[in-house]
Amino acid sequence: MKILKFGGSSLACAPCIRKVKKIILSRANPAGMVVVLSAIGDTTNHLTRAGELAAAGNKKYTEELKKIENLHLHMVYELIPVTLQSRVLSHVKRSLNELEDLTNGIFLTRDLSVKTRDKLLGFGETLSSYILYETLQADKFPVTLLNARELIRTDDKFGQAVVNMEITYKLLRRNIKKGNNYLLPGFIASTMTDIPTTLGRNGSDYTAALVAGAMKAGQLEIWTDVSGVMTADPRIVKQARPIENLTYEEAMELSTFGARIIHPPAIQPLLREGINVHILNTFSPDDPGTLITSETLPNGHPVKGISGIDRLVLLTLSGTSISGPSGIAARLFRLLSNQSVDVVFLTQASSEYSITFGIPEDHLDLVITLIRDEFSLEMKYNRINPVEVETNLAMVALVGNNMKRSIGLSGKTFAALGRNGINVIAIAQGSTEKNISVVINRKDLKKAMNVLHETFFLSQYRKINLFVVGVGNVGKTLMQQIATQRKYLRDEFSIEFNLAGVSNSRMMLLNDEGINLDAWEKQLQAEGSPTDMDSFVRKMKAYNLRNSVFVDNTASADIPAWYEEILDASISVVASNKTGISADYPFYQKNRILARKRNVSLLFETNVGAGLPVIKTMNDLVQSGDRILRIEAVLSGTLNYIFNIFGPEHPFSQTVREAMQKGLTEPDPRIDLSGEDVARKILILAREAGAVMNIDEVKRDAFLPEECARARNLDEFFALLENYDDYFEQIRKDADNKGLSLRYVAEYDGQNASIGLKKVDHAHPFYPLAGKDNILIITTERYKSQPLVIQGAGAGAEVTAAGVFGDIMRTVH
């Protein structure tokens, strides 16, 4: 005999019920079937609100009743043939009138007892079962509608009654005959004296399990709106996927920790009779779903699923009376059990001096009162301390039968959380080693579940969340490169980029669901708001997305002031902006230390040499024990380009203007021409070599005339620079007559740093340097007789953006 149970989401609309009918007809077989139903859609929620509003004296309860009436009458009009509607509508309206009478009574008495509440909530299942019954009857499908209150018998613990298994099984077996088809409302029951009770929230699962157990069915099918049990809640983890197989124990653990699988009490009768459960999707009935059995697959994945519980509080009871055979723990948990308080987390110090346990937030006031009353004497004499309470918490649990055979799983868990700045407040592991539970800040729940899902299920894609500030030449090119490369990275490395924030100097746009990489400029213009870095950083932190990277492509001295706050929020920083890394040494050092402390990256490869592997190479040398003795370099691709190009037919001022138009200079080319840019670069290299140095300690030999440097704006600057074209041509000619080349050289000798315009002969490595190339000669203890040479393009949006892209990829790895 087949047992099928359909949840409220499967019955939420008329087309949904037609799908249910189709599934029932397809399951018809000679052995017969029993179909257990939940209430339609949100009916139970409407009933709950109607009762609460009526008890509060709020006439808006009638609005909830109207919603229920409209929903069910609409179902009749849609599902029942016109010739049969009159009789069905009459029956439904009688039930709705009875519901109205009940809520009117609640409104007049201002009383909603748990006993009355049970009767109220039962209307949903009786209505849904009747409507489906008439729908099947209209199709001439032979089916009998049973009254669950006559078959499921309980005690009188209203709200969550305890089933009398022996009597219930006898009644079910007496009224259900193999070979016939039946419909049965779920969730509802009655006492031995026929007073309505319920089996608790989601109790329809329990009803179906009782029927399956009584009839010794081979399998129970639970039909819902997802294709089986998911590896995590798909509303939180977008890349969650169905689990093919679970054991009863795994299903129990996941259900206990908040997963939407099967009502935990329902598993007991199934486990006792060895009945398999198949979770299936009403809207994709051909999907394989999840099969729950008693067998553990020996080579199965160690972690089967990840569950999370929101709105958790931790309470700690401590004191000298806790330890030893005092019975305090027994009294505590008996007290909580008697009040039906769920303890979802428990840990005790090895000294037995304290007990920490977690409960749902809405039980907090009750539990505090219970503990103070129960242990008032012990607290009076300071044998038990006042209860410590931690709020705004959540819990994440990893569940799997094979976890006990997996080495290093706990370490992997804590390392993944730590890398993303998620603080673990408390830890517990079940004695069966089938779960690891961690308590975290509530704001970190979504991030933690995604991080752990990526770690243990190798989610199809690892998502990198980008927040890009500065979308001029470099920033815009970076966006193009990411958009072009994303398919390759997704297909070959399972890396997916999510542009969650973008800003230029005027507008900003943030969206944690993602900004279209192919249309970000249009979106920024159409949907953006005025740029406000305080708001940008605040929203970025509030999103609390895993694997977040803040990219600074500006030349602004103001943006780096936010680095500390960003790094402290466990967000990596990638900067082509040199102003932060070349700022005062304490600022530079503080941010580097903070990045290490928060286990995130602070990367700035493009600060020197654009896309050339300069800083990474130096870091590798230093970290492997080498010592940098000397650096000689041409570090300005811009200046090298200018000194290579300008001449009699190409005046100096014209060459500078063309370099700016090609994106080879900073937005203000005076930064390049003044040597400020090169000074920052050699300072950064000196610091990476181990020097404690500030920008004012770099010795400079300036070649830009002072009045040009002091120009009020760029137009004035270029007008003044034209007056010096002959001056620069004479410098070039003097060098050329001697067979020398002009090069703007930066040097670090292990103690001091300097920059200046130099003339080099044909024997020097800098002499043949062409175009916008950079070159570095690095002398170390290991590379002393033959120094290390790094050479290549050192300016331009393409190579700089590529370097930034490379740093972003380094944060991934």
Tab-separated table of N, CA, C and O in Angstrom, residues 611-687:
chain	number	residue	atom	x	y	z
A	611	GLY	N	51.695	45.592	-14.272
A	611	GLY	CA	51.429	44.155	-14.176
A	611	GLY	C	52.664	43.307	-13.978
A	611	GLY	O	52.565	42.070	-13.932
A	612	LEU	N	53.839	43.907	-13.851
A	612	LEU	CA	55.064	43.115	-13.676
A	612	LEU	C	55.090	42.464	-12.289
A	612	LEU	O	54.667	43.075	-11.303
A	613	PRO	N	55.616	41.249	-12.183
A	613	PRO	CA	55.654	40.539	-10.883
A	613	PRO	C	56.809	41.020	-10.006
A	613	PRO	O	57.753	40.283	-9.733
A	614	VAL	N	56.738	42.264	-9.565
A	614	VAL	CA	57.843	42.861	-8.810
A	614	VAL	C	57.710	42.579	-7.316
A	614	VAL	O	58.585	41.974	-6.683
A	615	ILE	N	56.604	43.024	-6.732
A	615	ILE	CA	56.446	42.914	-5.274
A	615	ILE	C	56.340	41.454	-4.853
A	615	ILE	O	56.935	41.038	-3.849
A	616	LYS	N	55.627	40.652	-5.618
A	616	LYS	CA	55.509	39.231	-5.287
A	616	LYS	C	56.881	38.569	-5.319
A	616	LYS	O	57.235	37.776	-4.440
A	617	THR	N	57.698	38.917	-6.336
A	617	THR	CA	59.038	38.340	-6.429
A	617	THR	C	59.887	38.738	-5.222
A	617	THR	O	60.576	37.895	-4.621
A	618	MET	N	59.834	40.021	-4.855
A	618	MET	CA	60.597	40.471	-3.693
A	618	MET	C	60.122	39.777	-2.414
A	618	MET	O	60.940	39.356	-1.581
A	619	ASN	N	58.807	39.660	-2.258
A	619	ASN	CA	58.272	38.982	-1.068
A	619	ASN	C	58.739	37.536	-0.991
A	619	ASN	O	59.092	37.034	0.079
A	620	ASP	N	58.749	36.875	-2.145
A	620	ASP	CA	59.213	35.480	-2.168
A	620	ASP	C	60.674	35.392	-1.761
A	620	ASP	O	61.074	34.479	-1.012
A	621	LEU	N	61.488	36.331	-2.239
A	621	LEU	CA	62.912	36.338	-1.882
A	621	LEU	C	63.091	36.529	-0.376
A	621	LEU	O	63.825	35.785	0.282
A	622	VAL	N	62.435	37.561	0.162
A	622	VAL	CA	62.590	37.887	1.584
A	622	VAL	C	62.059	36.759	2.461
A	622	VAL	O	62.700	36.342	3.438
A	623	GLN	N	60.889	36.228	2.096
A	623	GLN	CA	60.288	35.177	2.919
A	623	GLN	C	61.096	33.888	2.889
A	623	GLN	O	61.046	33.100	3.836
A	624	SER	N	61.832	33.679	1.808
A	624	SER	CA	62.650	32.463	1.725
A	624	SER	C	64.036	32.652	2.336
A	624	SER	O	64.877	31.748	2.262
A	625	GLY	N	64.296	33.845	2.927
A	625	GLY	CA	65.538	34.051	3.666
A	625	GLY	C	66.590	34.865	2.953
A	625	GLY	O	67.677	35.090	3.493
A	626	ASP	N	66.320	35.315	1.746
A	626	ASP	CA	67.283	36.152	1.024
A	626	ASP	C	67.230	37.578	1.582
A	626	ASP	O	66.258	37.971	2.238
A	627	ARG	N	68.289	38.365	1.331
A	627	ARG	CA	68.335	39.752	1.800
A	627	ARG	C	68.608	40.666	0.614
A	627	ARG	O	69.539	40.424	-0.159
A	628	ILE	N	67.750	41.689	0.456
A	628	ILE	CA	67.883	42.606	-0.674
A	628	ILE	C	68.916	43.673	-0.325
A	628	ILE	O	68.790	44.395	0.666
A	629	LEU	N	69.969	43.764	-1.169
A	629	LEU	CA	71.073	44.677	-0.915
A	629	LEU	C	70.920	45.990	-1.669
A	629	LEU	O	71.268	47.057	-1.163
A	630	ARG	N	70.385	45.904	-2.894
A	630	ARG	CA	70.336	47.116	-3.711
A	630	ARG	C	69.240	46.983	-4.778
A	630	ARG	O	68.993	45.893	-5.304
A	631	ILE	N	68.587	48.103	-5.065
A	631	ILE	CA	67.607	48.141	-6.148
A	631	ILE	C	67.918	49.349	-7.019
A	631	ILE	O	68.063	50.471	-6.516
A	632	GLU	N	68.072	49.127	-8.321
A	632	GLU	CA	68.180	50.211	-9.300
A	632	GLU	C	67.038	49.999	-10.277
A	632	GLU	O	66.846	48.879	-10.778
A	633	ALA	N	66.311	51.062	-10.593
A	633	ALA	CA	65.121	50.831	-11.405
A	633	ALA	C	64.697	52.064	-12.175
A	633	ALA	O	64.900	53.203	-11.733
A	634	VAL	N	64.118	51.809	-13.308
A	634	VAL	CA	63.329	52.802	-14.029
A	634	VAL	C	61.885	52.386	-13.793
A	634	VAL	O	61.428	51.367	-14.313
A	635	LEU	N	61.190	53.149	-12.980
A	635	LEU	CA	59.893	52.721	-12.476
A	635	LEU	C	58.723	53.483	-13.066
A	635	LEU	O	57.579	53.202	-12.724
A	636	SER	N	59.008	54.411	-13.928
A	636	SER	CA	57.914	55.163	-14.540
A	636	SER	C	57.852	54.851	-16.023
A	636	SER	O	58.676	55.344	-16.820
A	637	GLY	N	56.913	54.018	-16.406
A	637	GLY	CA	56.698	53.758	-17.827
A	637	GLY	C	56.330	55.034	-18.547
A	637	GLY	O	56.678	55.241	-19.708
A	638	THR	N	55.639	55.896	-17.816
A	638	THR	CA	55.226	57.180	-18.388
A	638	THR	C	56.443	58.021	-18.759
A	638	THR	O	56.564	58.518	-19.892
A	639	LEU	N	57.349	58.194	-17.789
A	639	LEU	CA	58.530	59.028	-18.054
A	639	LEU	C	59.440	58.380	-19.082
A	639	LEU	O	60.051	59.077	-19.906
A	640	ASN	N	59.540	57.050	-19.039
A	640	ASN	CA	60.386	56.376	-20.025
A	640	ASN	C	59.824	56.578	-21.431
A	640	ASN	O	60.556	56.828	-22.392
A	641	TYR	N	58.493	56.485	-21.534
A	641	TYR	CA	57.832	56.730	-22.823
A	641	TYR	C	58.115	58.158	-23.294
A	641	TYR	O	58.486	58.387	-24.450
A	642	ILE	N	57.964	59.127	-22.381
A	642	ILE	CA	58.143	60.537	-22.742
A	642	ILE	C	59.579	60.808	-23.182
A	642	ILE	O	59.826	61.433	-24.222
A	643	PHE	N	60.560	60.283	-22.412
A	643	PHE	CA	61.964	60.558	-22.746
A	643	PHE	C	62.418	59.791	-23.986
A	643	PHE	O	63.392	60.181	-24.643
A	644	ASN	N	61.702	58.710	-24.332
A	644	ASN	CA	62.025	57.975	-25.561
A	644	ASN	C	61.411	58.616	-26.797
A	644	ASN	O	61.937	58.503	-27.897
A	645	ILE	N	60.269	59.305	-26.639
A	645	ILE	CA	59.500	59.802	-27.776
A	645	ILE	C	59.833	61.252	-28.131
A	645	ILE	O	59.957	61.615	-29.305
A	646	PHE	N	59.997	62.118	-27.116
A	646	PHE	CA	60.098	63.546	-27.444
A	646	PHE	C	61.417	63.862	-28.161
A	646	PHE	O	62.427	63.189	-27.977
A	647	GLY	N	61.356	64.867	-29.025
A	647	GLY	CA	62.527	65.261	-29.808
A	647	GLY	C	62.184	66.488	-30.631
A	647	GLY	O	61.156	67.152	-30.402
A	648	PRO	N	63.012	66.820	-31.615
A	648	PRO	CA	62.796	68.043	-32.401
A	648	PRO	C	61.434	68.098	-33.074
A	648	PRO	O	60.817	69.166	-33.169
A	649	GLU	N	60.952	66.947	-33.556
A	649	GLU	CA	59.660	66.915	-34.234
A	649	GLU	C	58.500	66.635	-33.282
A	649	GLU	O	57.346	66.606	-33.711
A	650	HIS	N	58.841	66.396	-32.031
A	650	HIS	CA	57.820	65.987	-31.054
A	650	HIS	C	58.107	66.690	-29.734
A	650	HIS	O	58.720	66.121	-28.834
A	651	PRO	N	57.694	67.929	-29.579
A	651	PRO	CA	58.054	68.703	-28.377
A	651	PRO	C	57.628	68.007	-27.081
A	651	PRO	O	56.701	67.190	-27.055
A	652	PHE	N	58.333	68.371	-26.012
A	652	PHE	CA	58.121	67.741	-24.709
A	652	PHE	C	56.665	67.883	-24.255
A	652	PHE	O	56.037	66.909	-23.821
A	653	SER	N	56.096	69.090	-24.350
A	653	SER	CA	54.727	69.313	-23.857
A	653	SER	C	53.715	68.495	-24.651
A	653	SER	O	52.749	67.953	-24.102
A	654	GLN	N	53.938	68.388	-25.968
A	654	GLN	CA	53.030	67.610	-26.815
A	654	GLN	C	53.103	66.132	-26.451
A	654	GLN	O	52.081	65.440	-26.409
A	655	THR	N	54.296	65.647	-26.178
A	655	THR	CA	54.481	64.229	-25.810
A	655	THR	C	53.780	63.918	-24.489
A	655	THR	O	53.151	62.866	-24.337
A	656	VAL	N	53.875	64.862	-23.531
A	656	VAL	CA	53.200	64.662	-22.241
A	656	VAL	C	51.691	64.616	-22.442
A	656	VAL	O	50.995	63.764	-21.874
A	657	ARG	N	51.168	65.520	-23.265
A	657	ARG	CA	49.723	65.563	-23.500
A	657	ARG	C	49.250	64.247	-24.154
A	657	ARG	O	48.218	63.684	-23.771
A	658	GLU	N	50.014	63.754	-25.120
A	658	GLU	CA	49.633	62.501	-25.790
A	658	GLU	C	49.683	61.316	-24.821
A	658	GLU	O	48.825	60.430	-24.873
A	659	ALA	N	50.665	61.322	-23.951
A	659	ALA	CA	50.768	60.239	-22.958
A	659	ALA	C	49.558	60.238	-22.033
A	659	ALA	O	49.025	59.180	-21.672
A	660	MET	N	49.119	61.437	-21.654
A	660	MET	CA	47.933	61.534	-20.798
A	660	MET	C	46.697	61.029	-21.537
A	660	MET	O	45.880	60.293	-20.979
A	661	GLN	N	46.562	61.399	-22.810
A	661	GLN	CA	45.400	60.977	-23.598
A	661	GLN	C	45.377	59.473	-23.816
A	661	GLN	O	44.311	58.870	-23.935
A	662	LYS	N	46.538	58.846	-23.838
A	662	LYS	CA	46.620	57.387	-24.007
A	662	LYS	C	46.445	56.637	-22.687
A	662	LYS	O	46.478	55.409	-22.665
A	663	GLY	N	46.273	57.390	-21.601
A	663	GLY	CA	46.094	56.738	-20.302
A	663	GLY	C	47.382	56.244	-19.678
A	663	GLY	O	47.360	55.400	-18.776
A	664	LEU	N	48.528	56.792	-20.156
A	664	LEU	CA	49.812	56.339	-19.625
A	664	LEU	C	50.224	57.112	-18.383
A	664	LEU	O	51.119	56.676	-17.649
A	665	THR	N	49.605	58.259	-18.140
A	665	THR	CA	49.957	59.056	-16.966
A	665	THR	C	48.874	58.930	-15.903
A	665	THR	O	47.803	58.367	-16.142
A	666	GLU	N	49.158	59.482	-14.734
A	666	GLU	CA	48.113	59.658	-13.729
A	666	GLU	C	47.129	60.698	-14.285
A	666	GLU	O	47.460	61.426	-15.231
A	667	PRO	N	45.912	60.788	-13.738
A	667	PRO	CA	44.967	61.802	-14.223
A	667	PRO	C	45.578	63.200	-14.267
A	667	PRO	O	45.268	63.999	-15.143
A	668	ASP	N	46.461	63.488	-13.319
A	668	ASP	CA	47.223	64.737	-13.337
A	668	ASP	C	48.679	64.365	-13.624
A	668	ASP	O	49.373	63.810	-12.762
A	669	PRO	N	49.190	64.602	-14.825
A	669	PRO	CA	50.545	64.144	-15.192
A	669	PRO	C	51.658	64.776	-14.366
A	669	PRO	O	52.791	64.286	-14.386
A	670	ARG	N	51.342	65.843	-13.622
A	670	ARG	CA	52.381	66.440	-12.768
A	670	ARG	C	52.853	65.454	-11.701
A	670	ARG	O	53.983	65.552	-11.218
A	671	ILE	N	51.962	64.517	-11.332
A	671	ILE	CA	52.354	63.499	-10.345
A	671	ILE	C	53.508	62.673	-10.900
A	671	ILE	O	54.458	62.331	-10.185
A	672	ASP	N	53.442	62.367	-12.225
A	672	ASP	CA	54.538	61.621	-12.861
A	672	ASP	C	55.770	62.499	-13.043
A	672	ASP	O	56.884	62.109	-12.684
A	673	LEU	N	55.552	63.701	-13.592
A	673	LEU	CA	56.682	64.569	-13.945
A	673	LEU	C	57.413	65.107	-12.722
A	673	LEU	O	58.622	65.407	-12.794
A	674	SER	N	56.712	65.262	-11.621
A	674	SER	CA	57.361	65.773	-10.411
A	674	SER	C	58.231	64.722	-9.741
A	674	SER	O	59.016	65.031	-8.839
A	675	GLY	N	58.083	63.467	-10.189
A	675	GLY	CA	58.814	62.383	-9.541
A	675	GLY	C	58.084	61.824	-8.344
A	675	GLY	O	58.536	60.856	-7.722
A	676	GLU	N	56.917	62.424	-7.980
A	676	GLU	CA	56.169	61.956	-6.814
A	676	GLU	C	55.775	60.487	-6.972
A	676	GLU	O	55.879	59.698	-6.032
A	677	ASP	N	55.357	60.130	-8.179
A	677	ASP	CA	54.934	58.754	-8.422
A	677	ASP	C	56.099	57.782	-8.248
A	677	ASP	O	55.975	56.725	-7.618
A	678	VAL	N	57.263	58.149	-8.789
A	678	VAL	CA	58.441	57.287	-8.676
A	678	VAL	C	58.922	57.225	-7.229
A	678	VAL	O	59.342	56.165	-6.742
A	679	ALA	N	58.835	58.353	-6.536
A	679	ALA	CA	59.241	58.368	-5.121
A	679	ALA	C	58.379	57.395	-4.310
A	679	ALA	O	58.888	56.658	-3.447
A	680	ARG	N	57.098	57.381	-4.573
A	680	ARG	CA	56.206	56.451	-3.877
A	680	ARG	C	56.579	55.002	-4.197
A	680	ARG	O	56.566	54.122	-3.330
A	681	LYS	N	56.911	54.755	-5.454
A	681	LYS	CA	57.240	53.386	-5.862
A	681	LYS	C	58.522	52.881	-5.191
A	681	LYS	O	58.561	51.751	-4.697
A	682	ILE	N	59.570	53.692	-5.188
A	682	ILE	CA	60.813	53.228	-4.565
A	682	ILE	C	60.637	53.106	-3.054
A	682	ILE	O	61.241	52.236	-2.420
A	683	LEU	N	59.792	53.972	-2.481
A	683	LEU	CA	59.492	53.854	-1.054
A	683	LEU	C	58.819	52.507	-0.762
A	683	LEU	O	59.175	51.808	0.191
A	684	ILE	N	57.845	52.141	-1.607
A	684	ILE	CA	57.138	50.872	-1.410
A	684	ILE	C	58.108	49.701	-1.526
A	684	ILE	O	58.074	48.767	-0.712
A	685	LEU	N	59.005	49.758	-2.510
A	685	LEU	CA	59.981	48.673	-2.664
A	685	LEU	C	60.934	48.615	-1.471
A	685	LEU	O	61.286	47.524	-0.998
A	686	ALA	N	61.355	49.773	-0.999
A	686	ALA	CA	62.247	49.791	0.166
A	686	ALA	C	61.556	49.177	1.379
A	686	ALA	O	62.162	48.410	2.133
A	687	ARG	N	60.297	49.503	1.568
A	687	ARG	CA	59.544	48.924	2.690
A	687	ARG	C	59.412	47.415	2.545
A	687	ARG	O	59.540	46.666	3.516
